[in-house]
Coordinates of C-alpha atoms in Angstrom, one line a residue:
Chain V
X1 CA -26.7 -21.0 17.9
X2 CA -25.8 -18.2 15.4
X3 CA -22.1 -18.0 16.7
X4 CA -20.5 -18.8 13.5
X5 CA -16.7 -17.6 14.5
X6 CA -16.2 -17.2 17.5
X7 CA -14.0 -14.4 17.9
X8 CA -10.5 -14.7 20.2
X9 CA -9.9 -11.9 22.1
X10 CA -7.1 -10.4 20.4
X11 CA -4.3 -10.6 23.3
X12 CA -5.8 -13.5 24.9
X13 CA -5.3 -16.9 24.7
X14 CA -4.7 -18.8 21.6
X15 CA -7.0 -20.5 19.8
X16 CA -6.2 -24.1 20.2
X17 CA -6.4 -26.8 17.1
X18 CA -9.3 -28.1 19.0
X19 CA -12.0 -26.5 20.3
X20 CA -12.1 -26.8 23.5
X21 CA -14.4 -25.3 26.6
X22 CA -18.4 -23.7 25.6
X23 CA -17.0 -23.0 22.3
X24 CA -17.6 -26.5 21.4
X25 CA -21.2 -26.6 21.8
X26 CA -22.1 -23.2 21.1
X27 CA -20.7 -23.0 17.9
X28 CA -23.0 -26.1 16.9
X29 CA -21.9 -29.2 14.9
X30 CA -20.6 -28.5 11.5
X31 CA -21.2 -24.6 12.1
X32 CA -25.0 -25.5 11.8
X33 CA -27.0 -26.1 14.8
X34 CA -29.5 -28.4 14.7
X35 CA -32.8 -26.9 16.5
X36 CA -33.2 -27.0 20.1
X37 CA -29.2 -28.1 19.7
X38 CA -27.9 -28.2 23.3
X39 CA -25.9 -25.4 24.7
X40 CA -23.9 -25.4 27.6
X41 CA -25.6 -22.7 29.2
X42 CA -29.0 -24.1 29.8
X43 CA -30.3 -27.9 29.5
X44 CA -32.4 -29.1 26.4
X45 CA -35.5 -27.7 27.1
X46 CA -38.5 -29.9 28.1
X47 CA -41.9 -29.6 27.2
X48 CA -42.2 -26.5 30.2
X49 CA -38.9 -24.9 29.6
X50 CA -40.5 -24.7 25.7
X51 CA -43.5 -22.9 26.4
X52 CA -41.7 -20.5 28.3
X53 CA -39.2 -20.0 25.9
X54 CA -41.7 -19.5 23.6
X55 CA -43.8 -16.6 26.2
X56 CA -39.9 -15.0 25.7
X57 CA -39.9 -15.4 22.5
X58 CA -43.3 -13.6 21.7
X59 CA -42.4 -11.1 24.4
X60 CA -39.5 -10.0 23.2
X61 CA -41.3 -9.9 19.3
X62 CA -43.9 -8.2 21.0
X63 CA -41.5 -5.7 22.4
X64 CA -39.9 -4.8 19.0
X65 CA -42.9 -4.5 17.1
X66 CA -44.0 -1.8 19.9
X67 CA -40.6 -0.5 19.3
X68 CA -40.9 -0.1 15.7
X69 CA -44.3 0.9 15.6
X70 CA -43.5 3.6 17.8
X71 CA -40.6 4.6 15.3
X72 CA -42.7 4.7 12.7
X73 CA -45.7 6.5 14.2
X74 CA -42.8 9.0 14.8
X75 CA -41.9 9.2 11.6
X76 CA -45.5 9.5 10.1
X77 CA -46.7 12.0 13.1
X78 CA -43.3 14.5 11.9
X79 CA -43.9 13.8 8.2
X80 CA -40.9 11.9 7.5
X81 CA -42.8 9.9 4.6
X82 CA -44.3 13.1 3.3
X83 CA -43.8 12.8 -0.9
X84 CA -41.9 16.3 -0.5
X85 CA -39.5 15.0 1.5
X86 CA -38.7 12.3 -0.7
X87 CA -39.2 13.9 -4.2
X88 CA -35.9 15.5 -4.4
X89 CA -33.8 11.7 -4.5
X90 CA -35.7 11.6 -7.7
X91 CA -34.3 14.9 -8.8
X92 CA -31.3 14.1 -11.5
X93 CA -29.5 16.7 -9.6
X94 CA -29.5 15.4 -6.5
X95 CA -28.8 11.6 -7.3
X96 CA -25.7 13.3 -9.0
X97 CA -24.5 15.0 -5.8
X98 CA -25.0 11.7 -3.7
X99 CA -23.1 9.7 -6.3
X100 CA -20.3 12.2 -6.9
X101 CA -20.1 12.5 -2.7
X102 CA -20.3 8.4 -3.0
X103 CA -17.4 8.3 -5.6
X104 CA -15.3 10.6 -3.5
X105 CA -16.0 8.0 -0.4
X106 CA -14.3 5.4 -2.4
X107 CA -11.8 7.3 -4.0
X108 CA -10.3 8.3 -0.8
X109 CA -11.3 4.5 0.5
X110 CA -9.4 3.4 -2.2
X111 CA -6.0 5.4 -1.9
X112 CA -6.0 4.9 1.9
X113 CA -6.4 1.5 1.2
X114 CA -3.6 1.2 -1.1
X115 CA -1.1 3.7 0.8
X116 CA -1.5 2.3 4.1
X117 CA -0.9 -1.3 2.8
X118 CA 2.0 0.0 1.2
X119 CA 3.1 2.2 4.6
X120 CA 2.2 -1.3 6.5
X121 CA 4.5 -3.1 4.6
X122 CA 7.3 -1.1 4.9
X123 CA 6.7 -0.5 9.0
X124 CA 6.5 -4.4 8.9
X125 CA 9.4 -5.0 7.2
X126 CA 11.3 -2.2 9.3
X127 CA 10.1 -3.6 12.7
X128 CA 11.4 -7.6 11.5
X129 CA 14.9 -5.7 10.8
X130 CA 17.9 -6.9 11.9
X131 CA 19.6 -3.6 12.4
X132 CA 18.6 -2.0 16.2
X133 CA 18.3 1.3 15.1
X134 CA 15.5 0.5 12.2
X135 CA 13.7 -1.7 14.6
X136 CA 13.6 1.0 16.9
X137 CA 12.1 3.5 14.6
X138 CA 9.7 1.8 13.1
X139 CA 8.5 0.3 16.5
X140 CA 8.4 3.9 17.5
X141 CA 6.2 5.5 14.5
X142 CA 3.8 2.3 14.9
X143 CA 3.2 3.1 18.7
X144 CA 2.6 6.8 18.0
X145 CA 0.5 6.5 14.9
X146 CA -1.9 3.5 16.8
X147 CA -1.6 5.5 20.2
X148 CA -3.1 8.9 18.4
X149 CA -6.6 9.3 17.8
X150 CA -7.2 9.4 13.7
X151 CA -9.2 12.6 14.2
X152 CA -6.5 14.3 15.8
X153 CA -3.9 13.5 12.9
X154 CA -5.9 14.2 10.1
X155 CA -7.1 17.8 11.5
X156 CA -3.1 18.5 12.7
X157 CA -2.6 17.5 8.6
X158 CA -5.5 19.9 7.4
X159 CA -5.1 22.9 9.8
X160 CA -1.1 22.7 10.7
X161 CA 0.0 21.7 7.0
X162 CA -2.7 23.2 5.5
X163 CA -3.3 20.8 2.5
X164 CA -6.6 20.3 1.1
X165 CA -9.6 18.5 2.6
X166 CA -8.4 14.7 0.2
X167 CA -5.0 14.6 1.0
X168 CA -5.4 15.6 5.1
X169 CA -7.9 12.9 5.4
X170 CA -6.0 10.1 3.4
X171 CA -2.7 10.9 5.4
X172 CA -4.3 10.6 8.2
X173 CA -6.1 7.5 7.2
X174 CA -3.1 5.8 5.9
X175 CA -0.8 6.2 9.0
X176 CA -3.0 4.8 11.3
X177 CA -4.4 2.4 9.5
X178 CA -0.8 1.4 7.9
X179 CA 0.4 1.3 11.4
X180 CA -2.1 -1.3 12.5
X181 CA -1.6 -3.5 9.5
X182 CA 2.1 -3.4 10.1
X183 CA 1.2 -5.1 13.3
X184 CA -0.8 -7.9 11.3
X185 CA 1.9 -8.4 8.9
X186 CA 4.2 -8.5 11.5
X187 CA 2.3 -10.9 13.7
X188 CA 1.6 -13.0 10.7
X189 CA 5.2 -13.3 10.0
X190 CA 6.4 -13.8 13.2
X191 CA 3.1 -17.1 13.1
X192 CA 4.5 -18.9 10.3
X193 CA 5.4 -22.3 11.3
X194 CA 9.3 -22.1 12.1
X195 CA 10.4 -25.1 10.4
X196 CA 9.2 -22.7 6.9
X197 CA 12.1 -20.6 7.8
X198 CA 14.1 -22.7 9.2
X199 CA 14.3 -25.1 6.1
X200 CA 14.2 -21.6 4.0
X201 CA 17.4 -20.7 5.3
X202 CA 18.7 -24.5 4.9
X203 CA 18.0 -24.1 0.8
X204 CA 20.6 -21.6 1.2
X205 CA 17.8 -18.4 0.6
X206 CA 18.9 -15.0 1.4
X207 CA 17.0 -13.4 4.3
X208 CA 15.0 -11.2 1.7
X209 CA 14.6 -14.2 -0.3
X210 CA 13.3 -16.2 2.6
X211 CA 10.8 -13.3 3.7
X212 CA 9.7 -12.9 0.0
X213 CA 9.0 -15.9 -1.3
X214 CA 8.3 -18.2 1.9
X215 CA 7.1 -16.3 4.9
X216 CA 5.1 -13.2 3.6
X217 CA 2.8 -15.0 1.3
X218 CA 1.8 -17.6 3.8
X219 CA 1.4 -14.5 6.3
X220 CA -0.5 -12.7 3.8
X221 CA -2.8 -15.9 3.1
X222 CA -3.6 -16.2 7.1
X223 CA -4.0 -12.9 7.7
X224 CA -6.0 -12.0 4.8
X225 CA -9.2 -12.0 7.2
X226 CA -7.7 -9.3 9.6
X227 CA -6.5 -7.0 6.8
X228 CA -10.0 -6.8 4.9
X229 CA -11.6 -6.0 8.7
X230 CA -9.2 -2.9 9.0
X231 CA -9.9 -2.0 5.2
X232 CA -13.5 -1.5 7.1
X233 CA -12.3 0.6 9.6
X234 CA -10.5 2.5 6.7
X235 CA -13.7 2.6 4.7
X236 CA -15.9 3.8 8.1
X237 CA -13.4 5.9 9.0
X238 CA -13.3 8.3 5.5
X239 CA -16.6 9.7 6.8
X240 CA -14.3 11.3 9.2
X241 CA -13.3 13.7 5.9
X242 CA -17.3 15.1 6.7
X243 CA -15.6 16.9 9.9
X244 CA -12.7 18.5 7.2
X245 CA -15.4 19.4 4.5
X246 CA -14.2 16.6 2.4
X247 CA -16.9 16.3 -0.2
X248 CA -17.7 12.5 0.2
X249 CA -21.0 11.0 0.9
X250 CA -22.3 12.3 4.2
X251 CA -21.3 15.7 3.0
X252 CA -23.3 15.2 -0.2
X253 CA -26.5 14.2 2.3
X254 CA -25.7 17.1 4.3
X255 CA -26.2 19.8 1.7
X256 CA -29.6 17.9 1.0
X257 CA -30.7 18.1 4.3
X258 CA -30.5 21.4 5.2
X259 CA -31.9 22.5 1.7
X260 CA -34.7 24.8 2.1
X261 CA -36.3 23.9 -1.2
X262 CA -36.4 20.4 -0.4
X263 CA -38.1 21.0 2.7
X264 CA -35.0 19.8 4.7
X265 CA -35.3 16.3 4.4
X266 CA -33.0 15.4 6.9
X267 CA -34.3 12.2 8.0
X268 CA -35.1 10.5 4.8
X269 CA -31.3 11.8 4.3
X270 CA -30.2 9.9 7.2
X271 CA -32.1 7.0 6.1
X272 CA -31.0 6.4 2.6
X273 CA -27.5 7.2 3.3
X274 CA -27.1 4.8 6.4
X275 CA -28.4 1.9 4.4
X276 CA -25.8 2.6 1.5
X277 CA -23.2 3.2 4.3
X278 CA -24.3 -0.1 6.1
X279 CA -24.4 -2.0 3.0
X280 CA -20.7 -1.0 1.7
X281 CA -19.2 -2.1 5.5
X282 CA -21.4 -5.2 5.6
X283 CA -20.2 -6.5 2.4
X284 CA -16.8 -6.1 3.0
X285 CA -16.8 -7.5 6.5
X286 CA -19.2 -10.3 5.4
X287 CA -16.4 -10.5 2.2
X288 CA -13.7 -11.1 5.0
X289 CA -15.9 -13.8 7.2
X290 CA -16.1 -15.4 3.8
X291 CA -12.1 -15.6 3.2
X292 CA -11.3 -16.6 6.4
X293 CA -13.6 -19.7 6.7
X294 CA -12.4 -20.5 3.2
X295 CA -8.8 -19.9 4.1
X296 CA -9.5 -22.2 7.4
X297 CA -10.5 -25.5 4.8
X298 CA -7.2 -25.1 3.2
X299 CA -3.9 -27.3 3.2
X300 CA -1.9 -24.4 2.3
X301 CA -2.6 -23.4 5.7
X302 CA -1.4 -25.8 7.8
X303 CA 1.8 -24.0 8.8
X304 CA -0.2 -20.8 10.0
X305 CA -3.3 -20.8 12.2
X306 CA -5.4 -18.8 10.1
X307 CA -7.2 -15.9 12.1
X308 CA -10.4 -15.5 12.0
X309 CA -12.0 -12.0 11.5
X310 CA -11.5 -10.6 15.0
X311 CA -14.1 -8.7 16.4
X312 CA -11.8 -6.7 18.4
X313 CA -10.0 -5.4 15.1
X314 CA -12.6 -3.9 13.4
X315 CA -12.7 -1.2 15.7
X316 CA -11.0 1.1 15.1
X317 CA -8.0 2.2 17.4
X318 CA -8.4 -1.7 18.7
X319 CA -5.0 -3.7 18.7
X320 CA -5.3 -6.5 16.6
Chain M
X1 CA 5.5 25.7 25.9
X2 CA 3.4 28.9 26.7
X3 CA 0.5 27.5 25.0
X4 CA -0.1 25.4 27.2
X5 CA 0.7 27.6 30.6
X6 CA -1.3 30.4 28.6
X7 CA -4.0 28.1 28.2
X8 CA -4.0 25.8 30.9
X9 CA -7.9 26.1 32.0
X10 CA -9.0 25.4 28.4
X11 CA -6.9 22.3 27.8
X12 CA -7.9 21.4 31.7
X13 CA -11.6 21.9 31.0
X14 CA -11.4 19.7 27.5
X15 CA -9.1 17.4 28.8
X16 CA -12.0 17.2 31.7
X17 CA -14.9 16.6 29.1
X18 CA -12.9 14.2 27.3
X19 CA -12.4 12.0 30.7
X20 CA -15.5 12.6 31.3
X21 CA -16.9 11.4 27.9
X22 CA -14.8 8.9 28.0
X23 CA -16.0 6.9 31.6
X24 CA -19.5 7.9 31.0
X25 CA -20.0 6.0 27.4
X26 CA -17.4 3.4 28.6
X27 CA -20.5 2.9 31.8
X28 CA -22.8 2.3 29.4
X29 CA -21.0 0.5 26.5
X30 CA -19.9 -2.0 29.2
X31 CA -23.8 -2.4 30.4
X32 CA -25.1 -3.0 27.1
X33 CA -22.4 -5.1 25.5
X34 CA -22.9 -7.4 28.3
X35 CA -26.5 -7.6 28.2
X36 CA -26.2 -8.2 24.1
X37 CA -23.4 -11.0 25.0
X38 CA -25.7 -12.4 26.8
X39 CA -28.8 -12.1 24.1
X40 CA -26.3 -13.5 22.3
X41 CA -26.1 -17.1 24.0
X42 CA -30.0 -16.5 25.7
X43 CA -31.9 -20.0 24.6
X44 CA -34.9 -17.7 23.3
X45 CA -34.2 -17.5 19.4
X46 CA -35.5 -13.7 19.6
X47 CA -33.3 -12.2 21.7
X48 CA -30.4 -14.6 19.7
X49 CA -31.8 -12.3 16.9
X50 CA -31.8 -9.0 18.8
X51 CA -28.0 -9.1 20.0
X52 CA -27.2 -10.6 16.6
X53 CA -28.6 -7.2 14.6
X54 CA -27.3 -5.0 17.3
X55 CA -23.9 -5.8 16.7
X56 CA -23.7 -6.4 12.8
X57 CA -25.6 -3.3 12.5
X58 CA -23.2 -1.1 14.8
X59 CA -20.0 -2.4 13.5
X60 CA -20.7 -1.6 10.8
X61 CA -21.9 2.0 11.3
X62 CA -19.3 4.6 10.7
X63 CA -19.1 6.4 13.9
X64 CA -19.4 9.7 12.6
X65 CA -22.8 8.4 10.7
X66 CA -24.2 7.7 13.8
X67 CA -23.2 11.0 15.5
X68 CA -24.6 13.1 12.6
X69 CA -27.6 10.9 12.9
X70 CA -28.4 11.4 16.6
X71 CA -26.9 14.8 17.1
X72 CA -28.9 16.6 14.1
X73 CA -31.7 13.5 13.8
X74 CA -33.1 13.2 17.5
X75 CA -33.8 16.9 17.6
X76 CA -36.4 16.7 14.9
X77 CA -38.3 14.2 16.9
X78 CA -38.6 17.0 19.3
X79 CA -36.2 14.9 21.6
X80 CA -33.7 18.0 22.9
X81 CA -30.9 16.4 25.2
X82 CA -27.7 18.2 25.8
X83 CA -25.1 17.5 23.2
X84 CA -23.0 15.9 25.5
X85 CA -26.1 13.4 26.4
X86 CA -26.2 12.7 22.7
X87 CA -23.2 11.9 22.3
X88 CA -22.5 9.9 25.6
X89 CA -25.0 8.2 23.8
X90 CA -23.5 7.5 20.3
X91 CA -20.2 6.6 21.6
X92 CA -21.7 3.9 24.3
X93 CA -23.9 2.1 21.7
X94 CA -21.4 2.0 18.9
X95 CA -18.8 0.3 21.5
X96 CA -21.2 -1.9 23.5
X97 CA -20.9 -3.7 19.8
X98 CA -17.8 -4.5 20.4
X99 CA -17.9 -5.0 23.7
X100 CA -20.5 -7.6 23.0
X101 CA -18.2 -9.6 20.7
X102 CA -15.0 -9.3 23.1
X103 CA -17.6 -10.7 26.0
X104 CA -19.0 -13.5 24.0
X105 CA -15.7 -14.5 22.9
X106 CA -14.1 -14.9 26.5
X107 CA -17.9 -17.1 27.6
X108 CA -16.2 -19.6 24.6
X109 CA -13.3 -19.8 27.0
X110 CA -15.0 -21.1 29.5
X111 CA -14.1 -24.7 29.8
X112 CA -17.4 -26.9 29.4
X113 CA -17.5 -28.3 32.8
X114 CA -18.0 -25.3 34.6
X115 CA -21.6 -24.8 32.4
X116 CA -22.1 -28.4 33.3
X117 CA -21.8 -28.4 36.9
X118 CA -24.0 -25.1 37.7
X119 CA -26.8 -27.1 35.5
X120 CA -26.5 -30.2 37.3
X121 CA -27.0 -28.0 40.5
X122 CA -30.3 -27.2 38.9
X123 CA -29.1 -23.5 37.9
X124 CA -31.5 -21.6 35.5
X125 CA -29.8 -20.3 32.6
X126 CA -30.1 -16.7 34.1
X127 CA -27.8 -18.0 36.8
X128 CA -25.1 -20.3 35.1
X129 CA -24.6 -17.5 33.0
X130 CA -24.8 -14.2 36.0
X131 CA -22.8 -16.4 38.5
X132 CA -20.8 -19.4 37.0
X133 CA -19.9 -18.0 33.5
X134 CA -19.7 -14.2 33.1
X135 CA -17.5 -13.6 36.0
X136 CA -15.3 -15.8 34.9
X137 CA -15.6 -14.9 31.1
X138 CA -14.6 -11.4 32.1
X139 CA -10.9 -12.5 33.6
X140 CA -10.3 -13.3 30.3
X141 CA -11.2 -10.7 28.3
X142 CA -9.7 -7.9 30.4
X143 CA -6.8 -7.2 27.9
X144 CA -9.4 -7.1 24.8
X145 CA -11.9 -5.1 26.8
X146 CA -9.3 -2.7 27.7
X147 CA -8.2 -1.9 24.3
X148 CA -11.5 -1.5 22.9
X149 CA -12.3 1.4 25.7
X150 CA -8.8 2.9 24.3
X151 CA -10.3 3.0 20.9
X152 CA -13.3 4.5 23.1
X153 CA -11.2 6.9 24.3
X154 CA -9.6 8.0 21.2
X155 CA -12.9 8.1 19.3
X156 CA -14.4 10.9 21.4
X157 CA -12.5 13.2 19.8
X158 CA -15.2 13.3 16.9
X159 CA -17.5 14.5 19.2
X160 CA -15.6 17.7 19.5
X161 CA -16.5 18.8 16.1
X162 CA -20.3 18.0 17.1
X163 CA -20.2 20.8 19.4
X164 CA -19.2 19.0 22.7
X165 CA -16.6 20.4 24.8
X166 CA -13.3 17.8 24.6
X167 CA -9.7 18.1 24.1
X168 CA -9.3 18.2 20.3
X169 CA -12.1 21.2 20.1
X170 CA -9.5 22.9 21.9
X171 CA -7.4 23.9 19.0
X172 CA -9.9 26.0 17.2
X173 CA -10.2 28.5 20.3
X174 CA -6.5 28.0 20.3
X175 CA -5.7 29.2 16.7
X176 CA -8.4 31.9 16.8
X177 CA -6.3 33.9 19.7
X178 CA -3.4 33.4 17.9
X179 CA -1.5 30.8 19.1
X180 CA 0.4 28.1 17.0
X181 CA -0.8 26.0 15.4
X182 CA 1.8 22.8 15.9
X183 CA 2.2 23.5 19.6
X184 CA -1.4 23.2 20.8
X185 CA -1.2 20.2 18.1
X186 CA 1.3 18.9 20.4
X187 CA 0.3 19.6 23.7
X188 CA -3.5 17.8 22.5
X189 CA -1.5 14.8 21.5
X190 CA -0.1 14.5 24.8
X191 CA -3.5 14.5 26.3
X192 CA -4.7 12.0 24.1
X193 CA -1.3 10.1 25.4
X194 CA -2.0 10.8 28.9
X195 CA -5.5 8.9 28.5
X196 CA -4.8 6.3 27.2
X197 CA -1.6 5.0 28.7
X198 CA -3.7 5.5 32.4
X199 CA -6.6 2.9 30.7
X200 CA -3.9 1.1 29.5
X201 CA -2.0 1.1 32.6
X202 CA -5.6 0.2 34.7
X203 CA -6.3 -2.7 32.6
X204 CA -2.9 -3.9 33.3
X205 CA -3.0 -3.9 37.0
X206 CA -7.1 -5.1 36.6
X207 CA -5.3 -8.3 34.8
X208 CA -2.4 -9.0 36.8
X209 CA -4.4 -9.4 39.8
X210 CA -7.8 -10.9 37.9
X211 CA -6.4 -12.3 34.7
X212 CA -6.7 -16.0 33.7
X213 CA -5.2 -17.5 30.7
X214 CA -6.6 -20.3 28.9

């Protein structure tokens, strides 16, 4: 089976030391599955069962292939791999604009990133307060801020404050997504083993002492997985600057694409700048599968249950 | 408070178009993440594959990207749907993604047996899965499926800037006649509110009387 991590529904039930239920056997024994590995949803298949699995099989690859061929006679029958179309990514020119509209992707990635980690701290550490009335607003910003769509703040920062296009769509950014880290950092917290706190507090530790230097860095360490997934939604979510005029990358393949003298190359446009796009979120969510299975092999762990990278999380507007 | 008594057809008729865009992609996100879940655990190693790309592919697809690319893309294929088509369409595949990962995860709550049992009744896979597994799958996974189709929900307001009628378009007709800024601001919030707390409130009710908890 190819389920590596099997996701828990976010609210839902807990996932228990042992696996328990289908999850056993679909997730395979030692994560690899040997061939014909029994599932179970359907019996080892016998010598019939294999031959019809195999008619699937080819079906389905038969299916696809139609699939993409027709994509691609599309493509060919409209021109799409016309040399004009193409030349201009070899113009210096253009390269420069992608890049430039690239850099500005990740330099707004970068201070959201950094602001709303900062902003989720702070809401964290507000909602864990002791004092009611700090509690109370932080618990209220956070609902607000996750129950807004990002869209909507970031225009109501760009047409009611009237900032520029950078500022408007990191704002935006970093209030939502600092809002829905506070909630990981807070959950994290709160899933620190209570005998860490408890024995904390015995030393004689101050309550910021306790929260410094024992609970926040084993939070941080468990939910390490969950914040890099929400630094994807973060990263997908600054091509929401395209709909303020930000400059960034789909901008940059915008202004190509409807350029005349390029022959409007819109679809090789879309092409190369999906597969950067793509690329960039892959290898950050693939970078936060690969912490959280190496967080789940380690002993410092054992007073948190490490979350895995939750499916549900990575969309965005999702509670964690 | 007069922008919104000044203006009530226009927030009605993109509040309308936001609903609408809303249960529409949530219809078909719902179909196809279920249909990928199940790709997902199918014994035939292709379809394993299909479901597999589907999702990493989406979820990892700004949504924006994907609207630019079938809004202004599809057209050039000589495809012409209504905009709202187009992006009933964006919105349902990008969430059926995660649909897809919320279902497959509540078929891993499934305790063993109940796989088991519908084989040793001689069940095809088809059927453990349609009439054993799924239906109980989804009384898990109410609570996760219900905040994804919030995110749904609050997603469709890019759509607005791709030309479709919805409740955050609102504001540029809005500040054109005049009116300000912060107040139709406000009043759009409230929509958004409004939408969300009734899924919120549905799912709720769908799980107190469905819910399981393993």
């Amino acid at each position: 089976m190819t389920t590596r991590s099997p996701a828990t529904p976010p609210s839902g039930p807990k996932p228990s030391g042992k696996p328990s239920g289908l999850a056993t056997l679909l997730r395979g024994r030692g994560g690899q599955p040997a061939p014909g590995a029994a599932s179970a949803l359907y019996d080892i298949p016998g010598p019939r069962a294999r031959a019809r699995h195999l008619v699937y099989g080819l079906l389905t690859t038969a299916a696809l292939a139609v699939l993409l061929a027709g994509v691609f006679y599309l493509l060919t029958d409209t021109g799409q791999f016309a040399h004009v179309k193409w030349r201009p990514f070899a113009y210096e020119g253009v390269q420069e604009l992608l890049l430039g509209g690239l850099g500005n992707t990740l330099k707004a990635f970068a201070m959201a990133a950094v602001l709303a980690l900062a902003l989720g701290a702070v809401l964290a550490a507000g909602r864990l307060s002791d004092h009611r009335p700090v509690r109370w607003v932080s618990t209220l910003l956070v609902e607000f801020f996750r129950a807004m769509p990002v869209l909507v703040m970031i225009f109501f920062v760009f047409v009611a404050l009237r900032v520029q296009a950078l500022p408007a769509l990191v704002t935006g950014l970093t209030l939502y997504n600092g809002s829905v880290l506070a909630e990981v950092f807070r959950s994290g917290v709160q899933s620190v083993d209570r005998g860490q706190r408890e024995a904390a507090y015995a030393l004689g530790m101050r309550k910021t002492q306790v929260m410094v230097h024992v609970l926040v860095p084993q939070a941080v360490r468990a939910m390490m997985p969950t914040i890099i997934s929400q630094l994807v939604v973060a990263l997908k979510d600054t091509s929401l600057g395209f709909l303020i005029t930000y400059e960034e990358f789909l901008h940059a393949g915008r202004l190509i694409a409807i350029n005349m003298d390029y022959t409007m190359p819109f679809i090789p446009v879309v092409i190369v700048v999906s597969a950067i796009y793509i690329g960039l979120c892959m290898l950050l969510s693939w970078f936060a599968n690969w912490v959280a299975r190496r967080e789940r092999g380690n002993l410092k762990n054992e007073a948190v249950a490490v979350a895995p990278a939750q499916a549900g999380s990575t969309m965005p507007g999702a509670r964690p | 408070m007069d922008v919104l008594t000044n203006n009530f057809s226009l927030y009605g008729e993109g509040f309308l178009g936001t609903v609408r865009l809303t249960v529409y992609s949530s219809l078909l996100a719902l179909a196809l993440g279920v249909v990928m879940a199940g790709f997902r655990v199918a014994p035939v190693a292709a379809l394993r594959a299909v479901g597999t790309t589907w999702v990493t592919v989406l979820r990892n697809t700004p949504l924006t990207l994907l609207f630019f690319a079938m809004l202004l893309g599809l057209p050039r294929f000589g495809v012409a749907l209504p905009f709202e088509l187009f992006a009933v369409l964006a919105l349902g595949c990008y969430t059926s993604a995660f649909i897809c990962e919320a279902v497959r995860s509540g078929i891993n709550t499934v305790p063993l047996g109940q796989g088991e049992a519908a084989r040793s009744l001689g069940m095809t896979f088809g059927q453990t899965l349609g009439t054993i597994v799924l239906p109980q799958a989804f009384r898990t996974v109410i609570a996760p499926i219900g905040s994804t189709l919030i995110a749904l929900a609050k997603n469709s307001a890019i759509a607005g800037s791709f030309s479709v009628v919805e409740l955050l378009s609102t504001y540029k007709t809005l500040s054109e006649n005049g009116y300000s800024v912060v107040w139709s601001f406000v009043w759009i919030a409230l929509g958004y509110l409004i939408l969300t707390l009734a899924i919120s409130g549905l799912f709720h009710l769908m799980e107190r009387r469905w819910g399981v908890a393993r």
